[in-house]
Amino acid sequence: MKILKDILYKVTINAVVGSTSVEVNKIEFDSRNVKSNDIFVAIIGAVANGHDYISKAVSDGARAIVCQKLPDDLVDNVTYIEVENSSQALAFMAANYYENPSENLKLVGTTGTNGKTTVSSLLYQLFKKAGYKVGLLSTVKVMVNDAEYKATHTTPDSLTINKYLQLMNNEGVEFCFMEVSSHGIHQSRTEGLFFTGGIFTNLSHDHLDYHTSFAEYRDVKKAFFDGLPKTAFCLVNTDDKNGVVMMQNTNAKKYTYALKTYADYKAQILENQFGGLLLKLNENEVWTKLIGSFNAYNLLAIYATSELLGLDKEESLRYISELESVSGRFEYFVSEEKITAIVDYAHTPDALKNVLETINAIRTKNEELITVVGCGGDRDAAKRPKMGHIASALSTKVIFTSDNPRTENPQSIIDAIESGVEPQNYKKVVSILDRKQAIKTACQMAQPNDIILIAGKGHETYQEVNGERTDFDDYKIVGELLNQLQK
């Protein structure tokens, strides 16, 4: 049990009804999980308003209620705390409840449209290789040193973040690398955390179903850097014009990285092939197993971060050469028939363009590039025509198919993607609603030395249709299908 007033440290409080000296059990923001002596935090969400469930939480034994508007009916022996922002309050309360675990390790957050997972995951890999105990909070998984936990969101809720960070404290973890999404920043999930550093990768069209404009999307990302302390570092990609914006109001020490412009950390691509990249990182040559110019940026960010965190330069370069690609990020294999199959999470126009341009830069143009791609339902619809335009312009053949339709009509999503195809590319395009059939068709089309790109879902091992998730793994399915066709 903990004392309520200790948990409320740093929370902006407008009014209190009742005592804050009472003992409480745990914090909940889902009324269905409230038990005796719990604190219920009423969050105003996109789908539901927690204030509608205050009476249920009280009847289920809540000892304290944190809300943005006090209910009309107040119950005796229950403490009510009215706050400015419930989401922000939850973040500070979660940090206090778990004894501010971020202060006991070096926490580095990575934000941007593309590259968050790769940068965070490869930093985890690198520091593990260097012999440190390391944590990871990513879209793909959560790692507490060697223990793996399933990830549910790019940036988990505040309670989950702090729970894992406390677990890292208990396990003696020194460094933690964390993906920081625009949703997570906007919903205050990272409030109350003490960051040692922040990394900005890039910014392009994404999540405009959630953010009202690109400017708001950019400014939400910027808010993360605005909140960094003076003791932290701020590392930004200045080949992206938004990198300068991220640094404008930060109190952190500013560092830059780039391939094309002047920066503190520079990289040059010397060789780019399916076998890997030969890079020059600040005058040091290193061969890596990763592929493509987008990974040159990721590796440069990793190199810079490792140096800023005190790792020996030579040691860092050695470990960079050993890094393995992240699940669902340009993950590929070559079949017995010499067909190259690539699975990538590219689900934004910019990410898809990067992957296709990388493949086109490497291939000889004597082979077909067959792209299988779709767009998620109930998400940013404005990017669909752009995805269709990019896929059809940069591939020799394209199959539009379902991604995660969710509650939308899959055919309507494909129609929107097709609307971006220019007339000269019509003959390249075929649409197949069933994703497995689309992948099978690509495999049947492919001849020796051809390349199949399956984009959009990457590491995901499910497909969501009408609210139901079924097992679906692009990498596993394309492997099985190519194997069957070879027999």
Short mmCIF file of C-alpha atoms in Angstrom, two decimals:
data_model
loop_
_atom_site.label_atom_id
_atom_site.label_comp_id
_atom_site.label_asym_id
_atom_site.label_seq_id
_atom_site.Cartn_x
_atom_site.Cartn_y
_atom_site.Cartn_z
CA MET A 1 0.00 0.00 0.00
CA LYS A 2 1.13 3.56 -0.72
CA ILE A 3 0.06 7.01 0.50
CA LEU A 4 -2.07 8.90 -2.04
CA LYS A 5 -0.33 12.27 -1.61
CA ASP A 6 3.06 10.70 -2.43
CA ILE A 7 1.68 9.38 -5.71
CA LEU A 8 0.30 12.84 -6.61
CA TYR A 9 3.71 14.56 -6.53
CA LYS A 10 4.12 16.94 -9.55
CA VAL A 11 0.46 16.54 -10.60
CA THR A 12 -1.32 19.86 -11.38
CA ILE A 13 -4.35 19.77 -9.04
CA ASN A 14 -7.34 22.11 -9.27
CA ALA A 15 -9.40 20.81 -6.35
CA VAL A 16 -9.43 18.07 -3.70
CA VAL A 17 -12.43 16.62 -1.90
CA GLY A 18 -11.41 14.27 0.90
CA SER A 19 -8.06 13.27 2.34
CA THR A 20 -4.87 12.66 0.37
CA SER A 21 -3.24 10.97 3.36
CA VAL A 22 -5.14 7.73 2.80
CA GLU A 23 -3.50 4.45 1.83
CA VAL A 24 -4.18 3.19 -1.69
CA ASN A 25 -3.46 -0.04 -3.48
CA LYS A 26 -2.78 0.45 -7.20
CA ILE A 27 -3.59 2.84 -10.07
CA GLU A 28 -6.11 1.91 -12.78
CA PHE A 29 -7.45 3.83 -15.79
CA ASP A 30 -9.70 0.95 -16.96
CA SER A 31 -12.72 0.81 -14.65
CA ARG A 32 -13.12 -2.92 -15.33
CA ASN A 33 -9.91 -3.60 -13.40
CA VAL A 34 -10.68 -1.50 -10.31
CA LYS A 35 -10.59 -3.32 -6.98
CA SER A 36 -10.82 -2.28 -3.32
CA ASN A 37 -8.66 0.74 -2.34
CA ASP A 38 -7.49 1.42 -5.92
CA ILE A 39 -7.09 4.83 -7.56
CA PHE A 40 -9.22 5.26 -10.68
CA VAL A 41 -7.95 7.82 -13.21
CA ALA A 42 -10.72 8.98 -15.56
CA ILE A 43 -9.12 9.50 -18.97
CA ILE A 44 -10.90 11.28 -21.83
CA GLY A 45 -10.04 9.05 -24.78
CA ALA A 46 -10.85 9.00 -28.48
CA VAL A 47 -13.40 6.21 -28.05
CA ALA A 48 -14.53 6.33 -24.41
CA ASN A 49 -14.64 8.90 -21.60
CA GLY A 50 -13.47 7.51 -18.26
CA HIS A 51 -15.67 10.05 -16.45
CA ASP A 52 -18.69 7.94 -17.48
CA TYR A 53 -17.33 5.08 -15.36
CA ILE A 54 -16.52 6.91 -12.12
CA SER A 55 -19.61 5.63 -10.30
CA LYS A 56 -18.82 2.05 -11.36
CA ALA A 57 -15.24 2.43 -10.12
CA VAL A 58 -16.51 3.74 -6.76
CA SER A 59 -19.00 0.88 -6.43
CA ASP A 60 -16.17 -1.57 -7.14
CA GLY A 61 -14.15 -0.17 -4.23
CA ALA A 62 -12.07 2.71 -5.59
CA ARG A 63 -10.55 4.72 -2.73
CA ALA A 64 -9.63 7.72 -4.87
CA ILE A 65 -10.82 9.25 -8.13
CA VAL A 66 -8.63 11.45 -10.35
CA CYS A 67 -10.64 13.34 -12.96
CA GLN A 68 -10.86 16.56 -14.98
CA LYS A 69 -14.40 17.32 -13.78
CA LEU A 70 -15.76 16.37 -10.38
CA PRO A 71 -18.92 14.23 -10.52
CA ASP A 72 -22.19 15.69 -9.19
CA ASP A 73 -22.60 12.91 -6.62
CA LEU A 74 -19.67 12.59 -4.22
CA VAL A 75 -19.43 9.50 -2.04
CA ASP A 76 -18.17 9.65 1.54
CA ASN A 77 -14.77 8.08 2.28
CA VAL A 78 -13.71 8.47 -1.36
CA THR A 79 -11.12 11.12 -2.22
CA TYR A 80 -11.74 13.09 -5.42
CA ILE A 81 -8.90 14.97 -7.12
CA GLU A 82 -9.73 17.34 -9.98
CA VAL A 83 -6.75 17.84 -12.30
CA GLU A 84 -5.93 19.89 -15.39
CA ASN A 85 -5.19 16.85 -17.55
CA SER A 86 -5.95 13.26 -16.53
CA SER A 87 -3.51 11.70 -19.03
CA GLN A 88 -0.68 13.89 -17.79
CA ALA A 89 -1.65 13.20 -14.18
CA LEU A 90 -1.60 9.45 -14.86
CA ALA A 91 1.93 9.73 -16.27
CA PHE A 92 3.32 11.52 -13.20
CA MET A 93 1.39 9.21 -10.85
CA ALA A 94 2.70 6.12 -12.63
CA ALA A 95 6.29 7.37 -12.34
CA ASN A 96 5.80 8.13 -8.62
CA TYR A 97 4.03 4.81 -7.95
CA TYR A 98 6.93 2.84 -9.46
CA GLU A 99 9.49 5.06 -7.67
CA ASN A 100 10.61 7.04 -10.74
CA PRO A 101 12.59 4.20 -12.33
CA SER A 102 13.70 6.25 -15.38
CA GLU A 103 16.00 8.27 -13.11
CA ASN A 104 18.01 5.14 -12.32
CA LEU A 105 19.00 4.28 -15.90
CA LYS A 106 20.03 5.99 -19.14
CA LEU A 107 16.81 6.24 -21.12
CA VAL A 108 17.04 7.27 -24.79
CA GLY A 109 13.89 7.95 -26.81
CA THR A 110 13.70 7.79 -30.62
CA THR A 111 10.93 9.57 -32.51
CA GLY A 112 10.17 10.21 -36.18
CA THR A 113 7.94 8.75 -38.89
CA ASN A 114 10.31 5.98 -39.98
CA GLY A 115 13.27 4.29 -38.32
CA LYS A 116 12.13 4.33 -34.66
CA THR A 117 12.04 0.54 -34.33
CA THR A 118 15.30 -0.05 -36.19
CA VAL A 119 17.28 2.58 -34.29
CA SER A 120 15.96 1.53 -30.86
CA SER A 121 16.32 -2.20 -31.53
CA LEU A 122 19.82 -1.95 -32.98
CA LEU A 123 20.99 0.23 -30.09
CA TYR A 124 19.70 -2.51 -27.79
CA GLN A 125 21.67 -5.08 -29.84
CA LEU A 126 24.84 -2.97 -29.85
CA PHE A 127 24.92 -2.29 -26.11
CA LYS A 128 24.16 -5.94 -25.38
CA LYS A 129 27.16 -6.89 -27.51
CA ALA A 130 29.22 -4.36 -25.56
CA GLY A 131 28.43 -6.30 -22.38
CA TYR A 132 25.84 -4.04 -20.76
CA LYS A 133 22.49 -4.94 -19.27
CA VAL A 134 20.00 -3.26 -21.61
CA GLY A 135 16.26 -2.64 -21.95
CA LEU A 136 14.09 -2.05 -25.02
CA LEU A 137 10.57 -0.65 -25.41
CA SER A 138 9.58 -1.06 -29.07
CA THR A 139 6.73 -1.82 -31.45
CA VAL A 140 8.11 -5.32 -32.00
CA LYS A 141 8.83 -6.35 -28.40
CA VAL A 142 9.82 -5.29 -24.90
CA MET A 143 13.15 -6.57 -23.60
CA VAL A 144 14.34 -6.48 -20.00
CA ASN A 145 17.92 -7.57 -20.56
CA ASP A 146 17.41 -11.16 -21.85
CA ALA A 147 13.72 -11.51 -20.91
CA GLU A 148 11.24 -10.82 -23.74
CA TYR A 149 7.68 -9.50 -23.33
CA LYS A 150 5.01 -8.91 -25.96
CA ALA A 151 4.53 -5.33 -27.17
CA THR A 152 1.01 -3.97 -27.72
CA HIS A 153 1.66 -0.34 -28.71
CA THR A 154 4.56 1.67 -30.16
CA THR A 155 4.58 3.68 -26.94
CA PRO A 156 2.80 1.78 -24.12
CA ASP A 157 0.57 3.49 -21.54
CA SER A 158 2.30 5.28 -18.65
CA LEU A 159 1.69 2.51 -16.12
CA THR A 160 3.11 -0.16 -18.42
CA ILE A 161 6.18 1.95 -19.27
CA ASN A 162 7.03 2.55 -15.62
CA LYS A 163 6.29 -1.05 -14.64
CA TYR A 164 8.86 -2.27 -17.17
CA LEU A 165 11.34 0.43 -16.21
CA GLN A 166 11.09 -0.61 -12.56
CA LEU A 167 11.63 -4.22 -13.64
CA MET A 168 14.74 -3.02 -15.49
CA ASN A 169 15.92 -1.31 -12.29
CA ASN A 170 15.45 -4.57 -10.42
CA GLU A 171 17.48 -6.45 -13.04
CA GLY A 172 20.34 -3.94 -12.96
CA VAL A 173 19.70 -2.56 -16.46
CA GLU A 174 21.90 0.47 -17.24
CA PHE A 175 20.59 1.59 -20.68
CA CYS A 176 17.08 1.55 -22.11
CA PHE A 177 16.13 2.42 -25.70
CA MET A 178 12.54 3.41 -26.34
CA GLU A 179 10.37 4.23 -29.34
CA VAL A 180 8.43 7.45 -28.77
CA SER A 181 5.37 7.79 -31.02
CA SER A 182 3.40 10.97 -31.75
CA HIS A 183 0.35 9.33 -30.13
CA GLY A 184 2.40 8.63 -27.01
CA ILE A 185 3.66 12.21 -26.80
CA HIS A 186 0.23 13.72 -27.49
CA GLN A 187 -1.40 11.51 -24.86
CA SER A 188 1.27 12.44 -22.27
CA ARG A 189 2.49 8.85 -21.90
CA THR A 190 6.11 10.00 -21.70
CA GLU A 191 5.49 12.73 -19.10
CA GLY A 192 7.31 12.13 -15.84
CA LEU A 193 10.12 10.18 -17.52
CA PHE A 194 13.72 11.32 -17.24
CA PHE A 195 15.44 11.00 -20.64
CA THR A 196 19.21 10.93 -21.11
CA GLY A 197 18.77 11.60 -24.81
CA GLY A 198 16.35 12.01 -27.71
CA ILE A 199 16.83 11.05 -31.37
CA PHE A 200 14.90 12.45 -34.35
CA THR A 201 14.97 10.30 -37.51
CA ASN A 202 12.70 11.99 -40.09
CA LEU A 203 9.17 13.26 -40.66
CA SER A 204 6.78 12.44 -43.49
CA HIS A 205 3.08 11.78 -44.13
CA ASP A 206 1.56 9.57 -41.40
CA HIS A 207 -1.13 9.56 -38.71
CA LEU A 208 -3.03 12.46 -40.26
CA ASP A 209 -6.22 10.64 -39.29
CA TYR A 210 -5.23 11.36 -35.67
CA HIS A 211 -3.42 14.69 -35.99
CA THR A 212 -5.41 17.49 -37.62
CA SER A 213 -2.53 18.60 -39.88
CA PHE A 214 1.09 17.90 -40.72
CA ALA A 215 2.06 20.99 -38.71
CA GLU A 216 0.38 19.57 -35.60
CA TYR A 217 2.03 16.18 -36.19
CA ARG A 218 5.42 17.93 -36.42
CA ASP A 219 4.78 20.08 -33.34
CA VAL A 220 3.78 17.06 -31.25
CA LYS A 221 7.10 15.43 -32.12
CA LYS A 222 8.85 18.70 -31.29
CA ALA A 223 7.22 18.74 -27.83
CA PHE A 224 9.28 15.67 -26.91
CA PHE A 225 12.53 17.59 -27.53
CA ASP A 226 11.16 20.72 -25.85
CA GLY A 227 10.79 18.66 -22.68
CA LEU A 228 14.31 17.22 -22.57
CA PRO A 229 16.43 18.37 -19.60
CA LYS A 230 19.71 20.31 -19.89
CA THR A 231 21.64 17.18 -19.00
CA ALA A 232 20.26 15.27 -22.02
CA PHE A 233 21.42 15.20 -25.63
CA CYS A 234 19.24 15.98 -28.66
CA LEU A 235 20.39 14.22 -31.85
CA VAL A 236 18.59 15.12 -35.08
CA ASN A 237 18.78 14.27 -38.77
CA THR A 238 19.39 17.61 -40.51
CA ASP A 239 18.93 16.16 -44.01
CA ASP A 240 15.27 16.39 -43.00
CA LYS A 241 14.30 20.09 -42.77
CA ASN A 242 12.21 19.30 -39.68
CA GLY A 243 15.39 18.38 -37.79
CA VAL A 244 16.17 22.06 -37.23
CA VAL A 245 12.61 22.60 -35.95
CA MET A 246 13.06 19.84 -33.35
CA MET A 247 16.08 21.66 -31.88
CA GLN A 248 14.56 25.15 -31.70
CA ASN A 249 13.44 25.25 -28.06
CA THR A 250 15.21 22.31 -26.49
CA ASN A 251 17.37 22.76 -23.40
CA ALA A 252 19.33 19.62 -24.27
CA LYS A 253 22.81 19.60 -25.83
CA LYS A 254 22.33 19.68 -29.62
CA TYR A 255 23.97 17.30 -32.08
CA THR A 256 23.27 16.65 -35.76
CA TYR A 257 23.74 13.80 -38.23
CA ALA A 258 23.38 13.73 -42.02
CA LEU A 259 24.46 12.12 -45.28
CA LYS A 260 23.96 15.14 -47.54
CA THR A 261 24.55 18.25 -45.42
CA TYR A 262 27.11 19.46 -42.90
CA ALA A 263 26.62 17.80 -39.50
CA ASP A 264 28.45 16.68 -36.35
CA TYR A 265 28.12 13.08 -37.54
CA LYS A 266 28.50 12.36 -41.27
CA ALA A 267 28.09 9.18 -43.32
CA GLN A 268 28.91 8.27 -46.89
CA ILE A 269 27.63 5.18 -48.71
CA LEU A 270 30.59 3.51 -50.44
CA GLU A 271 28.79 0.31 -51.49
CA ASN A 272 25.11 -0.70 -51.40
CA GLN A 273 24.11 -4.26 -52.31
CA PHE A 274 21.91 -7.10 -51.08
CA GLY A 275 24.88 -8.37 -49.09
CA GLY A 276 25.02 -5.15 -47.05
CA LEU A 277 26.36 -1.60 -46.89
CA LEU A 278 29.91 -0.30 -46.88
CA LEU A 279 29.79 3.00 -45.01
CA LYS A 280 32.18 5.73 -44.01
CA LEU A 281 31.09 7.01 -40.60
CA ASN A 282 33.02 10.16 -39.66
CA GLU A 283 36.04 8.98 -41.70
CA ASN A 284 35.83 5.40 -40.37
CA GLU A 285 34.92 2.66 -42.87
CA VAL A 286 32.63 -0.14 -41.70
CA TRP A 287 30.88 -3.00 -43.48
CA THR A 288 27.35 -3.69 -42.22
CA LYS A 289 24.76 -6.39 -42.86
CA LEU A 290 21.97 -3.84 -43.30
CA ILE A 291 20.84 -2.57 -46.70
CA GLY A 292 19.74 0.76 -48.20
CA SER A 293 20.26 4.48 -47.72
CA PHE A 294 17.54 4.61 -45.05
CA ASN A 295 19.60 2.17 -43.01
CA ALA A 296 22.69 4.34 -43.57
CA TYR A 297 20.79 7.05 -41.66
CA ASN A 298 19.75 4.58 -38.97
CA LEU A 299 23.29 3.29 -38.53
CA LEU A 300 24.69 6.81 -38.40
CA ALA A 301 22.20 7.69 -35.64
CA ILE A 302 23.25 4.54 -33.76
CA TYR A 303 26.95 5.35 -34.16
CA ALA A 304 26.41 8.92 -32.91
CA THR A 305 24.27 7.79 -29.97
CA SER A 306 26.78 5.16 -28.87
CA GLU A 307 29.51 7.82 -28.80
CA LEU A 308 27.27 10.29 -26.92
CA LEU A 309 26.59 7.57 -24.35
CA GLY A 310 30.32 7.04 -23.84
CA LEU A 311 31.02 3.89 -25.86
CA ASP A 312 34.52 3.57 -27.31
CA LYS A 313 34.54 4.55 -31.02
CA GLU A 314 36.44 1.49 -32.25
CA GLU A 315 34.33 -0.81 -30.12
CA SER A 316 31.15 0.78 -31.48
CA LEU A 317 32.25 0.31 -35.12
CA ARG A 318 33.06 -3.34 -34.48
CA TYR A 319 29.62 -4.02 -33.03
CA ILE A 320 27.88 -2.05 -35.81
CA SER A 321 29.43 -4.47 -38.32
CA GLU A 322 27.79 -7.36 -36.43
CA LEU A 323 24.26 -5.93 -36.15
CA GLU A 324 21.41 -8.02 -37.60
CA SER A 325 18.31 -6.56 -39.28
CA VAL A 326 15.19 -6.11 -37.16
CA SER A 327 12.20 -8.41 -37.67
CA GLY A 328 10.05 -7.18 -40.58
CA ARG A 329 12.47 -4.40 -41.54
CA PHE A 330 13.94 -5.24 -44.97
CA GLU A 331 13.98 -8.88 -43.89
CA TYR A 332 14.79 -11.05 -46.88
CA PHE A 333 15.83 -14.46 -48.13
CA VAL A 334 16.71 -16.00 -51.50
CA SER A 335 14.82 -19.17 -52.52
CA GLU A 336 16.35 -22.19 -54.25
CA GLU A 337 15.00 -20.80 -57.53
CA LYS A 338 16.99 -17.58 -56.90
CA ILE A 339 13.86 -15.52 -56.17
CA THR A 340 14.53 -12.81 -53.58
CA ALA A 341 11.63 -12.21 -51.17
CA ILE A 342 11.70 -9.06 -49.01
CA VAL A 343 9.29 -8.30 -46.16
CA ASP A 344 9.18 -4.74 -44.88
CA TYR A 345 6.96 -2.74 -42.52
CA ALA A 346 6.81 0.15 -45.04
CA HIS A 347 3.29 1.46 -44.42
CA THR A 348 3.84 5.14 -45.19
CA PRO A 349 4.48 6.72 -48.61
CA ASP A 350 8.00 7.79 -47.64
CA ALA A 351 8.95 4.37 -46.22
CA LEU A 352 7.61 2.56 -49.30
CA LYS A 353 9.51 4.95 -51.59
CA ASN A 354 12.72 4.40 -49.61
CA VAL A 355 12.47 0.61 -49.82
CA LEU A 356 11.60 0.55 -53.53
CA GLU A 357 14.35 3.03 -54.40
CA THR A 358 16.83 0.93 -52.42
CA ILE A 359 15.85 -2.22 -54.33
CA ASN A 360 16.01 -0.40 -57.67
CA ALA A 361 19.46 0.98 -56.85
CA ILE A 362 20.74 -2.55 -56.20
CA ARG A 363 19.00 -4.63 -58.88
CA THR A 364 20.35 -4.95 -62.44
CA LYS A 365 17.00 -4.07 -64.12
CA ASN A 366 17.06 -7.47 -65.91
CA GLU A 367 14.68 -8.86 -63.30
CA GLU A 368 11.11 -8.05 -62.28
CA LEU A 369 10.32 -6.18 -59.08
CA ILE A 370 6.91 -7.41 -57.93
CA THR A 371 5.38 -5.44 -55.06
CA VAL A 372 2.51 -6.64 -52.87
CA VAL A 373 1.07 -3.78 -50.81
CA GLY A 374 -2.10 -2.49 -49.15
CA CYS A 375 -3.16 0.10 -46.58
CA GLY A 376 -4.69 -0.31 -43.13
CA GLY A 377 -8.36 0.40 -42.52
CA ASP A 378 -9.70 2.98 -40.04
CA ARG A 379 -6.45 4.92 -40.46
CA ASP A 380 -5.11 7.85 -42.50
CA ALA A 381 -6.98 7.56 -45.81
CA ALA A 382 -5.14 10.47 -47.47
CA LYS A 383 -1.97 8.41 -47.92
CA ARG A 384 -3.67 5.64 -49.94
CA PRO A 385 -3.45 7.23 -53.43
CA LYS A 386 0.17 8.20 -52.66
CA MET A 387 1.00 4.59 -51.82
CA GLY A 388 -0.62 3.48 -55.08
CA HIS A 389 1.31 6.04 -57.10
CA ILE A 390 4.68 5.15 -55.53
CA ALA A 391 4.21 1.37 -55.76
CA SER A 392 3.13 1.45 -59.41
CA ALA A 393 5.79 3.97 -60.49
CA LEU A 394 8.73 2.19 -58.85
CA SER A 395 7.80 -1.49 -59.46
CA THR A 396 7.57 -3.53 -62.63
CA LYS A 397 4.45 -5.31 -61.37
CA VAL A 398 2.15 -4.46 -58.46
CA ILE A 399 -0.51 -6.39 -56.56
CA PHE A 400 -2.77 -4.26 -54.37
CA THR A 401 -4.30 -6.24 -51.54
CA SER A 402 -5.64 -6.06 -47.99
CA ASP A 403 -3.42 -5.01 -45.11
CA ASN A 404 -5.40 -4.84 -41.85
CA PRO A 405 -8.83 -3.70 -43.12
CA ARG A 406 -10.15 -3.52 -39.55
CA THR A 407 -13.78 -2.35 -39.83
CA GLU A 408 -13.50 -0.85 -43.34
CA ASN A 409 -14.55 -2.43 -46.62
CA PRO A 410 -11.29 -3.87 -48.08
CA GLN A 411 -12.39 -3.12 -51.65
CA SER A 412 -12.94 0.55 -50.80
CA ILE A 413 -9.39 0.77 -49.45
CA ILE A 414 -7.97 -0.79 -52.62
CA ASP A 415 -10.08 1.53 -54.79
CA ALA A 416 -8.50 4.50 -52.99
CA ILE A 417 -4.99 3.08 -53.52
CA GLU A 418 -5.71 2.48 -57.22
CA SER A 419 -6.83 6.10 -57.65
CA GLY A 420 -3.20 7.18 -57.32
CA VAL A 421 -1.98 5.05 -60.24
CA GLU A 422 -1.10 7.07 -63.33
CA PRO A 423 -2.40 5.88 -66.75
CA GLN A 424 1.03 4.72 -67.99
CA ASN A 425 1.20 2.30 -65.05
CA TYR A 426 -2.29 0.76 -65.32
CA LYS A 427 -0.99 -2.38 -67.03
CA LYS A 428 1.40 -3.09 -64.16
CA VAL A 429 -1.40 -3.35 -61.60
CA VAL A 430 -3.66 -6.16 -60.43
CA SER A 431 -5.81 -6.18 -57.29
CA ILE A 432 -6.48 -9.26 -55.16
CA LEU A 433 -8.46 -8.78 -51.93
CA ASP A 434 -7.17 -11.89 -50.15
CA ARG A 435 -3.63 -11.15 -48.91
CA LYS A 436 -2.45 -14.77 -48.96
CA GLN A 437 -3.72 -15.19 -52.51
CA ALA A 438 -1.98 -11.94 -53.49
CA ILE A 439 1.33 -13.24 -52.10
CA LYS A 440 0.78 -16.60 -53.83
CA THR A 441 0.14 -14.82 -57.15
CA ALA A 442 3.38 -12.83 -56.74
CA CYS A 443 5.25 -16.09 -56.13
CA GLN A 444 3.69 -17.63 -59.25
CA MET A 445 4.61 -14.56 -61.33
CA ALA A 446 8.23 -14.57 -60.19
CA GLN A 447 10.99 -16.09 -62.27
CA PRO A 448 14.57 -16.86 -61.20
CA ASN A 449 16.41 -13.65 -60.12
CA ASP A 450 13.13 -11.71 -59.71
CA ILE A 451 12.42 -9.77 -56.51
CA ILE A 452 9.19 -9.85 -54.49
CA LEU A 453 8.55 -7.06 -51.98
CA ILE A 454 5.74 -7.62 -49.48
CA ALA A 455 5.15 -4.29 -47.78
CA GLY A 456 3.02 -2.86 -45.00
CA LYS A 457 2.83 -5.40 -42.18
CA GLY A 458 6.45 -6.32 -41.55
CA HIS A 459 6.84 -7.94 -38.14
CA GLU A 460 3.10 -8.32 -37.51
CA THR A 461 1.92 -11.92 -37.10
CA TYR A 462 -1.79 -11.26 -37.49
CA GLN A 463 -4.37 -9.75 -39.83
CA GLU A 464 -7.26 -7.75 -38.40
CA VAL A 465 -10.61 -7.97 -40.22
CA ASN A 466 -13.88 -6.72 -38.68
CA GLY A 467 -12.34 -6.52 -35.22
CA GLU A 468 -11.02 -10.10 -35.30
CA ARG A 469 -7.34 -11.00 -35.47
CA THR A 470 -6.21 -14.17 -37.24
CA ASP A 471 -2.69 -15.55 -37.57
CA PHE A 472 -0.89 -14.04 -40.55
CA ASP A 473 2.88 -13.74 -40.97
CA ASP A 474 4.08 -12.32 -44.32
CA TYR A 475 7.60 -13.69 -43.93
CA LYS A 476 6.43 -17.18 -43.00
CA ILE A 477 3.76 -17.29 -45.72
CA VAL A 478 6.01 -16.18 -48.60
CA GLY A 479 8.64 -18.70 -47.48
CA GLU A 480 6.11 -21.56 -47.45
CA LEU A 481 4.61 -20.57 -50.81
CA LEU A 482 7.97 -20.27 -52.59
CA ASN A 483 9.00 -23.61 -51.09
CA GLN A 484 5.79 -25.27 -52.35
CA LEU A 485 6.23 -23.86 -55.87
CA GLN A 486 9.78 -25.21 -56.05
CA LYS A 487 8.66 -28.78 -55.42
#
